[in-house]
mmCIF file of N, CA and C and ligand atoms in Angstrom:
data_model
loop_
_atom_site.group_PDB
_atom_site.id
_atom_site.type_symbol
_atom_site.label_atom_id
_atom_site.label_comp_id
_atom_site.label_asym_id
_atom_site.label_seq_id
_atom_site.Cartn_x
_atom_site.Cartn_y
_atom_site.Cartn_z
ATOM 1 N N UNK A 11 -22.038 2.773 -12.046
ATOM 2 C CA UNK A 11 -20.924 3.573 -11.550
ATOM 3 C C UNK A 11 -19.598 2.903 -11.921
ATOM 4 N N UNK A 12 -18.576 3.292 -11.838
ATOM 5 C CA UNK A 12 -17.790 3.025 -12.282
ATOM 6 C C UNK A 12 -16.150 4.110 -11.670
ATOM 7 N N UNK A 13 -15.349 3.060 -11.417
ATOM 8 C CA UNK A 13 -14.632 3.249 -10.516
ATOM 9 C C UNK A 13 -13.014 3.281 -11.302
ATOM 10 N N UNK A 14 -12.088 4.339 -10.984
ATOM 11 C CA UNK A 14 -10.790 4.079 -12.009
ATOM 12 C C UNK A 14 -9.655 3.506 -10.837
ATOM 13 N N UNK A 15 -9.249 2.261 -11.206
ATOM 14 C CA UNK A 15 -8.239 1.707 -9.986
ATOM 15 C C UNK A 15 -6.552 1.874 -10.488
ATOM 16 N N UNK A 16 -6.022 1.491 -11.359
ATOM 17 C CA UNK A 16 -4.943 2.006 -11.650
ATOM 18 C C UNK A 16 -4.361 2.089 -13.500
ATOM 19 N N UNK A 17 -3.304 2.640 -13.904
ATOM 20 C CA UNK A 17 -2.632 2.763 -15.195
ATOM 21 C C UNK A 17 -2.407 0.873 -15.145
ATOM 22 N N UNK A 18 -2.767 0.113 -16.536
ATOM 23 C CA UNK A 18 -2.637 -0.689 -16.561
ATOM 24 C C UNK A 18 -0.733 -1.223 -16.461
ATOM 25 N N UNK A 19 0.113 -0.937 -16.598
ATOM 26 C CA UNK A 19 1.464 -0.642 -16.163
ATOM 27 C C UNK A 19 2.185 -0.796 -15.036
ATOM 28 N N UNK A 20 1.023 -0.508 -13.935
ATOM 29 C CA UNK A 20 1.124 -0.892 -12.821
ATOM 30 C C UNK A 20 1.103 -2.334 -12.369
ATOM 31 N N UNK A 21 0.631 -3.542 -13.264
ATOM 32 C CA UNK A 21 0.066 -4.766 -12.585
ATOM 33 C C UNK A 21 1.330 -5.514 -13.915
ATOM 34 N N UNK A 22 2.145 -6.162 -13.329
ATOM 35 C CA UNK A 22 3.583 -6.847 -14.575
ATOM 36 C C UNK A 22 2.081 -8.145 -14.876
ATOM 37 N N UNK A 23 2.842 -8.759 -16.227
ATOM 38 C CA UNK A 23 1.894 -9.501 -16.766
ATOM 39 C C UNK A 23 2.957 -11.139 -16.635
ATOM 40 N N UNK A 24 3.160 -12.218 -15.713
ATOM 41 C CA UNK A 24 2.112 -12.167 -14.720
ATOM 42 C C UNK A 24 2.180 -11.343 -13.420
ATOM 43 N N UNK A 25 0.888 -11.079 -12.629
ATOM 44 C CA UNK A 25 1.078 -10.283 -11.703
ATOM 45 C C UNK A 25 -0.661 -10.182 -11.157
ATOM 46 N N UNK A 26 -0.592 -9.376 -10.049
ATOM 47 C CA UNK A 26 -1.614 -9.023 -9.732
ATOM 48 C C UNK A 26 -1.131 -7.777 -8.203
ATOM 49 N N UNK A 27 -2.835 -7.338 -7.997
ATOM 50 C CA UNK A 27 -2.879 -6.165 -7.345
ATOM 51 C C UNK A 27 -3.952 -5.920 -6.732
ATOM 52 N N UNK A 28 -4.187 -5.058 -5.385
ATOM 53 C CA UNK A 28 -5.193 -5.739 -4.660
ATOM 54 C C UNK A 28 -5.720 -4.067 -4.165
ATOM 55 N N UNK A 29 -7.235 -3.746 -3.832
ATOM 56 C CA UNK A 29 -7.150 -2.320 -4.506
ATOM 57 C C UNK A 29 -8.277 -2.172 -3.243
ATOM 58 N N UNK A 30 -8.429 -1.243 -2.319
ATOM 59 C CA UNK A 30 -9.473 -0.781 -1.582
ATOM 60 C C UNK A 30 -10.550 0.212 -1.855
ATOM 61 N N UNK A 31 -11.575 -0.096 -2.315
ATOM 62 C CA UNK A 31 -12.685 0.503 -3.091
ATOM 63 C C UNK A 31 -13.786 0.804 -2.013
ATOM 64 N N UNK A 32 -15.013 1.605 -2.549
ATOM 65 C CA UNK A 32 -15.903 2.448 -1.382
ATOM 66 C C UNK A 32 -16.871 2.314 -2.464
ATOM 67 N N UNK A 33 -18.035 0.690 -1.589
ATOM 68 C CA UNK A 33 -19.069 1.128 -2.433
ATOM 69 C C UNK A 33 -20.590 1.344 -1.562
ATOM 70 N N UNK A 34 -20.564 2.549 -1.846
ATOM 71 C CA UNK A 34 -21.881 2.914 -1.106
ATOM 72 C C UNK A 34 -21.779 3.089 0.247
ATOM 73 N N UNK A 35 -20.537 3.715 0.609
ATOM 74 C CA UNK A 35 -20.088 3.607 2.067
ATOM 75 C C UNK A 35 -19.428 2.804 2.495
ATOM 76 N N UNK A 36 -19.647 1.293 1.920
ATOM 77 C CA UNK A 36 -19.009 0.174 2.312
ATOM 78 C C UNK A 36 -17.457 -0.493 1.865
ATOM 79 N N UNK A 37 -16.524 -0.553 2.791
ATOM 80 C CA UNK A 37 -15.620 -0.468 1.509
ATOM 81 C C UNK A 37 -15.618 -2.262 1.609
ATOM 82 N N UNK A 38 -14.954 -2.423 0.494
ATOM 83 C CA UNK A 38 -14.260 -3.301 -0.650
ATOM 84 C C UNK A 38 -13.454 -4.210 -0.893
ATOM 85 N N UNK A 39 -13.198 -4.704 -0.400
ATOM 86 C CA UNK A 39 -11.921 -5.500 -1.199
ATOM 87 C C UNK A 39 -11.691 -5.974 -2.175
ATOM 88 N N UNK A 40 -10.820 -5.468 -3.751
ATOM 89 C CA UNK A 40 -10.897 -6.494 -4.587
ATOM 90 C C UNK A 40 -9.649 -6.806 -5.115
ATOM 91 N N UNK A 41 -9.178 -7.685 -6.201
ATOM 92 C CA UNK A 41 -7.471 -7.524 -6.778
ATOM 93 C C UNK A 41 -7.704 -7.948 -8.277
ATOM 94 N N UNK A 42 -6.996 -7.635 -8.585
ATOM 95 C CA UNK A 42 -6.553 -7.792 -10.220
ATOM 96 C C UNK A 42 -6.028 -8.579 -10.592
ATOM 97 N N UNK A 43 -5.914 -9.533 -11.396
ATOM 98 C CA UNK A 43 -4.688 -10.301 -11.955
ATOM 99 C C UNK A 43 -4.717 -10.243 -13.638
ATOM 100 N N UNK A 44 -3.378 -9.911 -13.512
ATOM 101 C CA UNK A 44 -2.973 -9.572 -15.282
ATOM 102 C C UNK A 44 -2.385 -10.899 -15.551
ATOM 103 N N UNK A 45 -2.813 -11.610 -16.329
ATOM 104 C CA UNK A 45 -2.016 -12.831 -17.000
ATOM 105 C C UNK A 45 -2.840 -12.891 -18.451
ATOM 106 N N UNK A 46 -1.237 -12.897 -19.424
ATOM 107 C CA UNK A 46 -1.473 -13.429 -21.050
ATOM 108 C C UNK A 46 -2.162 -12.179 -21.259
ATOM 109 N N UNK A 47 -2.040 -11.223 -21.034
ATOM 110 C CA UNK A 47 -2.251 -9.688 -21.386
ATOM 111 C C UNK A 47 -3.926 -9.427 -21.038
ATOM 112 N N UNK A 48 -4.498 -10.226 -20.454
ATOM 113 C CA UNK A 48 -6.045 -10.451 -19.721
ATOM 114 C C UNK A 48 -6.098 -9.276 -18.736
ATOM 115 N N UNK A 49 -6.932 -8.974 -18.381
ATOM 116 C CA UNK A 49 -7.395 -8.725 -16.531
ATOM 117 C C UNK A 49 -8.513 -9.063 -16.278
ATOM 118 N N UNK A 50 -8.220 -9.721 -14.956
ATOM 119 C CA UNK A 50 -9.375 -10.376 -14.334
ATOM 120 C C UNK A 50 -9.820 -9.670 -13.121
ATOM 121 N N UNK A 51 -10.739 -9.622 -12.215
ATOM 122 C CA UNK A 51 -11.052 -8.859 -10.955
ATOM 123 C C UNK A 51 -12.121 -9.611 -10.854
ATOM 124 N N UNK A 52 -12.022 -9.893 -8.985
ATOM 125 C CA UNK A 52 -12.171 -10.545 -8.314
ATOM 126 C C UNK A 52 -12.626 -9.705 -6.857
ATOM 127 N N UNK A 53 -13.327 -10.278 -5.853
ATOM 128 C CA UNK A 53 -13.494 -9.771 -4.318
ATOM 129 C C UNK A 53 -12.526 -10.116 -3.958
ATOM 130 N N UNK A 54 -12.074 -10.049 -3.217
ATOM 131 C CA UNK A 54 -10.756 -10.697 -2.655
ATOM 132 C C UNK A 54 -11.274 -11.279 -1.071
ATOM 133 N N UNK A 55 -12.081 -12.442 -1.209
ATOM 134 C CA UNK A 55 -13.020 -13.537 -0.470
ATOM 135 C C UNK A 55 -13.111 -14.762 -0.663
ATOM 136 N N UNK A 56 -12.275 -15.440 -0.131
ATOM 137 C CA UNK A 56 -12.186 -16.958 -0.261
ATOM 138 C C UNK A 56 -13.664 -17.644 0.036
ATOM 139 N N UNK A 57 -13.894 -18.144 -0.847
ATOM 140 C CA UNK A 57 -15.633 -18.881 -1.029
ATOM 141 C C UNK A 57 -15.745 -19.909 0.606
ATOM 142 N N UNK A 58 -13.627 -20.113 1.125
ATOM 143 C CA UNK A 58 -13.704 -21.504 1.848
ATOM 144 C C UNK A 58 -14.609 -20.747 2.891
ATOM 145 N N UNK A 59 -14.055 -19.857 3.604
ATOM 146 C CA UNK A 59 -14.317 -19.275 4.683
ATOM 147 C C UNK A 59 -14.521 -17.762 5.020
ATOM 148 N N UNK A 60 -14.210 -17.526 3.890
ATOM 149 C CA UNK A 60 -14.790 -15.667 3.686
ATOM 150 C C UNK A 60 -13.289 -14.737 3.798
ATOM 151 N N UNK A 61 -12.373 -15.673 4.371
ATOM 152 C CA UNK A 61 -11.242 -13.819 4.590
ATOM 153 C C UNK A 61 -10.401 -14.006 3.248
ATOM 154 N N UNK A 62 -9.461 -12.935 3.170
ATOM 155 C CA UNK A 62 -8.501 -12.710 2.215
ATOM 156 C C UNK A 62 -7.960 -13.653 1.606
ATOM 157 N N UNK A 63 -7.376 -13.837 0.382
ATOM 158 C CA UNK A 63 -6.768 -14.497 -0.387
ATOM 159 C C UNK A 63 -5.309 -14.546 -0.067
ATOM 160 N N UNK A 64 -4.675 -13.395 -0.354
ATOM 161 C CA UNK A 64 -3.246 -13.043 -0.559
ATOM 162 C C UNK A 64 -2.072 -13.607 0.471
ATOM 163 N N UNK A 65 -1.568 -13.934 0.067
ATOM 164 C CA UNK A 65 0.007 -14.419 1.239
ATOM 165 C C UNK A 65 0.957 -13.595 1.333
ATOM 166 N N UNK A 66 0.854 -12.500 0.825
ATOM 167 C CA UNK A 66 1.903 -11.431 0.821
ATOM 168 C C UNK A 66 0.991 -10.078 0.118
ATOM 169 N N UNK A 67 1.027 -8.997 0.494
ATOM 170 C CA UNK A 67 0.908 -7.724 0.093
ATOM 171 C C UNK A 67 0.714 -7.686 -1.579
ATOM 172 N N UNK A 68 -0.428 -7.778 -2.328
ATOM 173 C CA UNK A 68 -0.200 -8.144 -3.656
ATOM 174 C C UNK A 68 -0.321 -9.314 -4.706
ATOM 175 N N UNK A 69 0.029 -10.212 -3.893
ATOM 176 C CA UNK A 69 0.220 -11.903 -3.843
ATOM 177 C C UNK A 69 -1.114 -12.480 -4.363
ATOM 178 N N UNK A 70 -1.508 -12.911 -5.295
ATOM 179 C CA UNK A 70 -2.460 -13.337 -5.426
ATOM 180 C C UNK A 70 -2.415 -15.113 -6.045
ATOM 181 N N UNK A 71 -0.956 -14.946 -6.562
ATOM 182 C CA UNK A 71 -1.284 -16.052 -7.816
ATOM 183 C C UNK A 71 -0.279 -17.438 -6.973
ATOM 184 N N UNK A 72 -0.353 -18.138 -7.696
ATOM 185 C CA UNK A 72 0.569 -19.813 -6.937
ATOM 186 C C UNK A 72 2.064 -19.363 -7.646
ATOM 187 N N UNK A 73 2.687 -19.810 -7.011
ATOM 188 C CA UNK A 73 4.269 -20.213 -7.317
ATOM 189 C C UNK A 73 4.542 -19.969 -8.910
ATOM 190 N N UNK A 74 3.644 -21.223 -9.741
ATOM 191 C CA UNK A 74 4.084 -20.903 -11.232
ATOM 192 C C UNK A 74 2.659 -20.034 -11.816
ATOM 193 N N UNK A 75 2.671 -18.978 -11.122
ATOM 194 C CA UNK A 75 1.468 -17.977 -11.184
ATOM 195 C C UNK A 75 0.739 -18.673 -12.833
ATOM 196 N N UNK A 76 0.258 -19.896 -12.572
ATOM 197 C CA UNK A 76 -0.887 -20.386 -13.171
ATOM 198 C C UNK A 76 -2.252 -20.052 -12.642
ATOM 199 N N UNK A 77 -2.294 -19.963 -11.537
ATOM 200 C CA UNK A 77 -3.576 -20.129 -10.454
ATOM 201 C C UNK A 77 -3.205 -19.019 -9.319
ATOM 202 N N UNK A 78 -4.855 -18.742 -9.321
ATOM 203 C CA UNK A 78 -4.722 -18.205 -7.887
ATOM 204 C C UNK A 78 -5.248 -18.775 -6.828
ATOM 205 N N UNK A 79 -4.239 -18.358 -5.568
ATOM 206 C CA UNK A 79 -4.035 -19.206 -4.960
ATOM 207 C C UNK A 79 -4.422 -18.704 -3.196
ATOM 208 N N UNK A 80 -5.497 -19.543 -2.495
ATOM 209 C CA UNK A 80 -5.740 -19.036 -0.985
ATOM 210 C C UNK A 80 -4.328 -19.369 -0.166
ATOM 211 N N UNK A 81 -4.131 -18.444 0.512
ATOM 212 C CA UNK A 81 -2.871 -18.583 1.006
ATOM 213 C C UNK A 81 -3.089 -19.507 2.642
ATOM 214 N N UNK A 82 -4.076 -19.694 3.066
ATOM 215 C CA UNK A 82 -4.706 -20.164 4.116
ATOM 216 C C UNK A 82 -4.876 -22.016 4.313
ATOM 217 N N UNK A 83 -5.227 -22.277 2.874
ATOM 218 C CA UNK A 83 -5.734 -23.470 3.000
ATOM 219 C C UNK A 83 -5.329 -23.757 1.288
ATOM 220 N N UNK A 84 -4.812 -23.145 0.897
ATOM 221 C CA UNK A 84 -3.915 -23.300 -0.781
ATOM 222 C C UNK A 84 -5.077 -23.965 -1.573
ATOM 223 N N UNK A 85 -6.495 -23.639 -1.323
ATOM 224 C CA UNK A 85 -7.387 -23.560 -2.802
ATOM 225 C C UNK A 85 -6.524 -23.540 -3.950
ATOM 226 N N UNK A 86 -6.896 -23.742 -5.262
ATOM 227 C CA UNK A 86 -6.581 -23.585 -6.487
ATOM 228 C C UNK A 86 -7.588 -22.800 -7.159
ATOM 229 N N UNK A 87 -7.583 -21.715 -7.686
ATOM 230 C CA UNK A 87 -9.309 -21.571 -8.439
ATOM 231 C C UNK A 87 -8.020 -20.685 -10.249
ATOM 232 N N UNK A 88 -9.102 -20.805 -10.884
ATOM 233 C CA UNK A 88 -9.058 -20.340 -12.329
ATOM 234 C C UNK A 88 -9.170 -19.115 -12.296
ATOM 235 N N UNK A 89 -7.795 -18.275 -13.110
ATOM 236 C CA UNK A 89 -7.265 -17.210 -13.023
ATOM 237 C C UNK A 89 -8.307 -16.668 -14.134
ATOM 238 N N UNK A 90 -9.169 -17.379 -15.348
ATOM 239 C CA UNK A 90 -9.905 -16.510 -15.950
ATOM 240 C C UNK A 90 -11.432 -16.723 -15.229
ATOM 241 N N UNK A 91 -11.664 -17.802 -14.590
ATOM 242 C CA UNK A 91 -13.254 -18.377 -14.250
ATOM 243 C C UNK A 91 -13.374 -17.946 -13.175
ATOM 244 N N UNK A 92 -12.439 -18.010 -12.247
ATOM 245 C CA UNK A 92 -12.998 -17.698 -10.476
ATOM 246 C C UNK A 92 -12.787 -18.898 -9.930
ATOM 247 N N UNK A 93 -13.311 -19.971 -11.012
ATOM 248 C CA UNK A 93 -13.999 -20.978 -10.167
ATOM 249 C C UNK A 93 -12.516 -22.146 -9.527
ATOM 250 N N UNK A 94 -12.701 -22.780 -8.264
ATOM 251 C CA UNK A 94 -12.089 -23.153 -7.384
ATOM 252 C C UNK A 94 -11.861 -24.890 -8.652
ATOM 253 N N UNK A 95 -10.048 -25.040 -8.659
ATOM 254 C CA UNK A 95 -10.266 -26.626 -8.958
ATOM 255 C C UNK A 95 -9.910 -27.785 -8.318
ATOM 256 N N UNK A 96 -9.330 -26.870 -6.898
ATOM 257 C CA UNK A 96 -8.186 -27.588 -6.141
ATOM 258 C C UNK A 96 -8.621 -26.812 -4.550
ATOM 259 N N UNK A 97 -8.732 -28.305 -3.478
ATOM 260 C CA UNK A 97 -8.847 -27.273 -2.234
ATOM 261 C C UNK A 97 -10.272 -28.034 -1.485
ATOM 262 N N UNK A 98 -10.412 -26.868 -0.790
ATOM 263 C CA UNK A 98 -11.674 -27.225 0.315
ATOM 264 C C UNK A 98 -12.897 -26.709 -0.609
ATOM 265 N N UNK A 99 -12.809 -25.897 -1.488
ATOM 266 C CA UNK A 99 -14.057 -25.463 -1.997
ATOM 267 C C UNK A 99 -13.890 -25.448 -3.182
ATOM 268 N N UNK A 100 -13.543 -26.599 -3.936
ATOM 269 C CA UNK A 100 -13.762 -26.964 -5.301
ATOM 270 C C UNK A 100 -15.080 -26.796 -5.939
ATOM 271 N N UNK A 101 -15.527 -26.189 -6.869
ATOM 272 C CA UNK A 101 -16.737 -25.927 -7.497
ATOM 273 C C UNK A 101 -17.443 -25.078 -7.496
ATOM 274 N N UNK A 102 -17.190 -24.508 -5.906
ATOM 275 C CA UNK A 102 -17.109 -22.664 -5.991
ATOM 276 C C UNK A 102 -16.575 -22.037 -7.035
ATOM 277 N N UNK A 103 -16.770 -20.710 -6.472
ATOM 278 C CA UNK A 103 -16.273 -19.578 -7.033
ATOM 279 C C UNK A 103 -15.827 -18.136 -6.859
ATOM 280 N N UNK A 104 -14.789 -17.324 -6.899
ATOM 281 C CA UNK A 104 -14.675 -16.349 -6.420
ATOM 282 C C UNK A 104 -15.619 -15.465 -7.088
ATOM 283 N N UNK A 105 -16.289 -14.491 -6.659
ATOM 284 C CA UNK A 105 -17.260 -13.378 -6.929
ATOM 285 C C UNK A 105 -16.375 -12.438 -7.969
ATOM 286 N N UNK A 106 -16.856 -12.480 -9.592
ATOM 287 C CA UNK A 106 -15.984 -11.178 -10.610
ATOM 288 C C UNK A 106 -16.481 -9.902 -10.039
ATOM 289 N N UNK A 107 -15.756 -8.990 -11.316
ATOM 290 C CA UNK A 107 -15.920 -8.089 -10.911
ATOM 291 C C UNK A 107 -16.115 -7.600 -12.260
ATOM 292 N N UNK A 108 -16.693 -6.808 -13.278
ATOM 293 C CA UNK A 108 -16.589 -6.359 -14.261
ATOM 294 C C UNK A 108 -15.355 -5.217 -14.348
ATOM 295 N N UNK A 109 -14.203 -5.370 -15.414
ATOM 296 C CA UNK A 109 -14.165 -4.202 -15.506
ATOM 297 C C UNK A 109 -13.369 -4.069 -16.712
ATOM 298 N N UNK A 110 -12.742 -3.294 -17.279
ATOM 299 C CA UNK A 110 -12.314 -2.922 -18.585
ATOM 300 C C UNK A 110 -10.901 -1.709 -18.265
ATOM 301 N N UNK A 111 -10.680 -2.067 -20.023
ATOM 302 C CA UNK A 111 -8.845 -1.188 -20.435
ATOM 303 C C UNK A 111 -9.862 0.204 -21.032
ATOM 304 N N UNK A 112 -9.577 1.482 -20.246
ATOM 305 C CA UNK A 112 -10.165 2.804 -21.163
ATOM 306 C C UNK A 112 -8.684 3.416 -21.344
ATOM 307 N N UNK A 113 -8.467 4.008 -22.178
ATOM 308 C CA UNK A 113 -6.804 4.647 -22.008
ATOM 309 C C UNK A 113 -5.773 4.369 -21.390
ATOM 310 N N UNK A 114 -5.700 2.827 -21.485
ATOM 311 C CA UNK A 114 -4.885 2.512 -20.146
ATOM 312 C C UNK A 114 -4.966 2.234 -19.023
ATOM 313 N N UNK A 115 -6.042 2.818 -18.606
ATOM 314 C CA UNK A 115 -6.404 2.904 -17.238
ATOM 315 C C UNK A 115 -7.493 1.426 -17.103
ATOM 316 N N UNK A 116 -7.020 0.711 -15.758
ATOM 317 C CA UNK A 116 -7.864 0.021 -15.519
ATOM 318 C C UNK A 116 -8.884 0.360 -14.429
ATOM 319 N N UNK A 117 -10.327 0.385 -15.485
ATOM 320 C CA UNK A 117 -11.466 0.611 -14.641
ATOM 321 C C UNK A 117 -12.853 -0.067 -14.276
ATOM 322 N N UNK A 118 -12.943 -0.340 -12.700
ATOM 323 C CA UNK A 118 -14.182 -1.152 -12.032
ATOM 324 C C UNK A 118 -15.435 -1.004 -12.492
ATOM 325 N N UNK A 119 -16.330 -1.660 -12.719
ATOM 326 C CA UNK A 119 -17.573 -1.417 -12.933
ATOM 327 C C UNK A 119 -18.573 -1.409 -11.255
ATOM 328 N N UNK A 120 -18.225 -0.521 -10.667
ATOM 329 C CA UNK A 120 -18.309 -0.755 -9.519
ATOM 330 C C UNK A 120 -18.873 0.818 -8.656
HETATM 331 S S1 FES B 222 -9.770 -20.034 3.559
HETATM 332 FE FE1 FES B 222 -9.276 -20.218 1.438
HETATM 333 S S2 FES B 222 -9.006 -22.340 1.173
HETATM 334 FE FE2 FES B 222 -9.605 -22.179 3.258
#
């Protein structure tokens, strides 16, 4: 299945975006981050302790939006890997998400 979340246009490069999805009844949490003309997607579930990432509405990435960043306990994890390099749960990983550019549109494999 496969899910259409927004016009790629919507997410500035760097940037990110955080999207409420319905799978199988259950909804979702996931976010986007556009960096170096990439997109990445992610749960939006800190490996430390399970809740949200974001520090602001959108917010996904650190200061010099190198990293994204838990706003809770300021993890570090890899904006293309998931994986945590900095923090309480170094070596983790945030859960991807598959998804792809069709016409612009960025869409979930979900
Ligand atoms: S909840 Fe994310 S680092 Fe602790």
């Amino acid at each position: 299945m496969t899910t259409n979340l927004c016009d790629i246009s919507e997410i500035p490069d760097p940037g990110s975006k955080s999207f409420q999805l319905n799978d199988n009844g259950q909804s979702l949490e996931i976010f986007v981050v556009h960096k170096n003309a990439g997109f990445y997607a992610f749960i939006n579930r800190c490996p430390h302790t399970g809740i949200n990432l974001e520090w602001q509405e959108d917010r996904f990435l650190d200061l010099d939006q190198a990293f994204i960043q838990c706003a809770t306990h300021d993890a570090l994890f890899e904006i293309d890997s998931g994986r945590c390099i900095h923090g309480p749960c170094v070596g983790e990983s945030l859960s991807a998400i598959v998804i792809e550019v069709v016409d612009n549109m960025l869409v979930a494999q979900i």
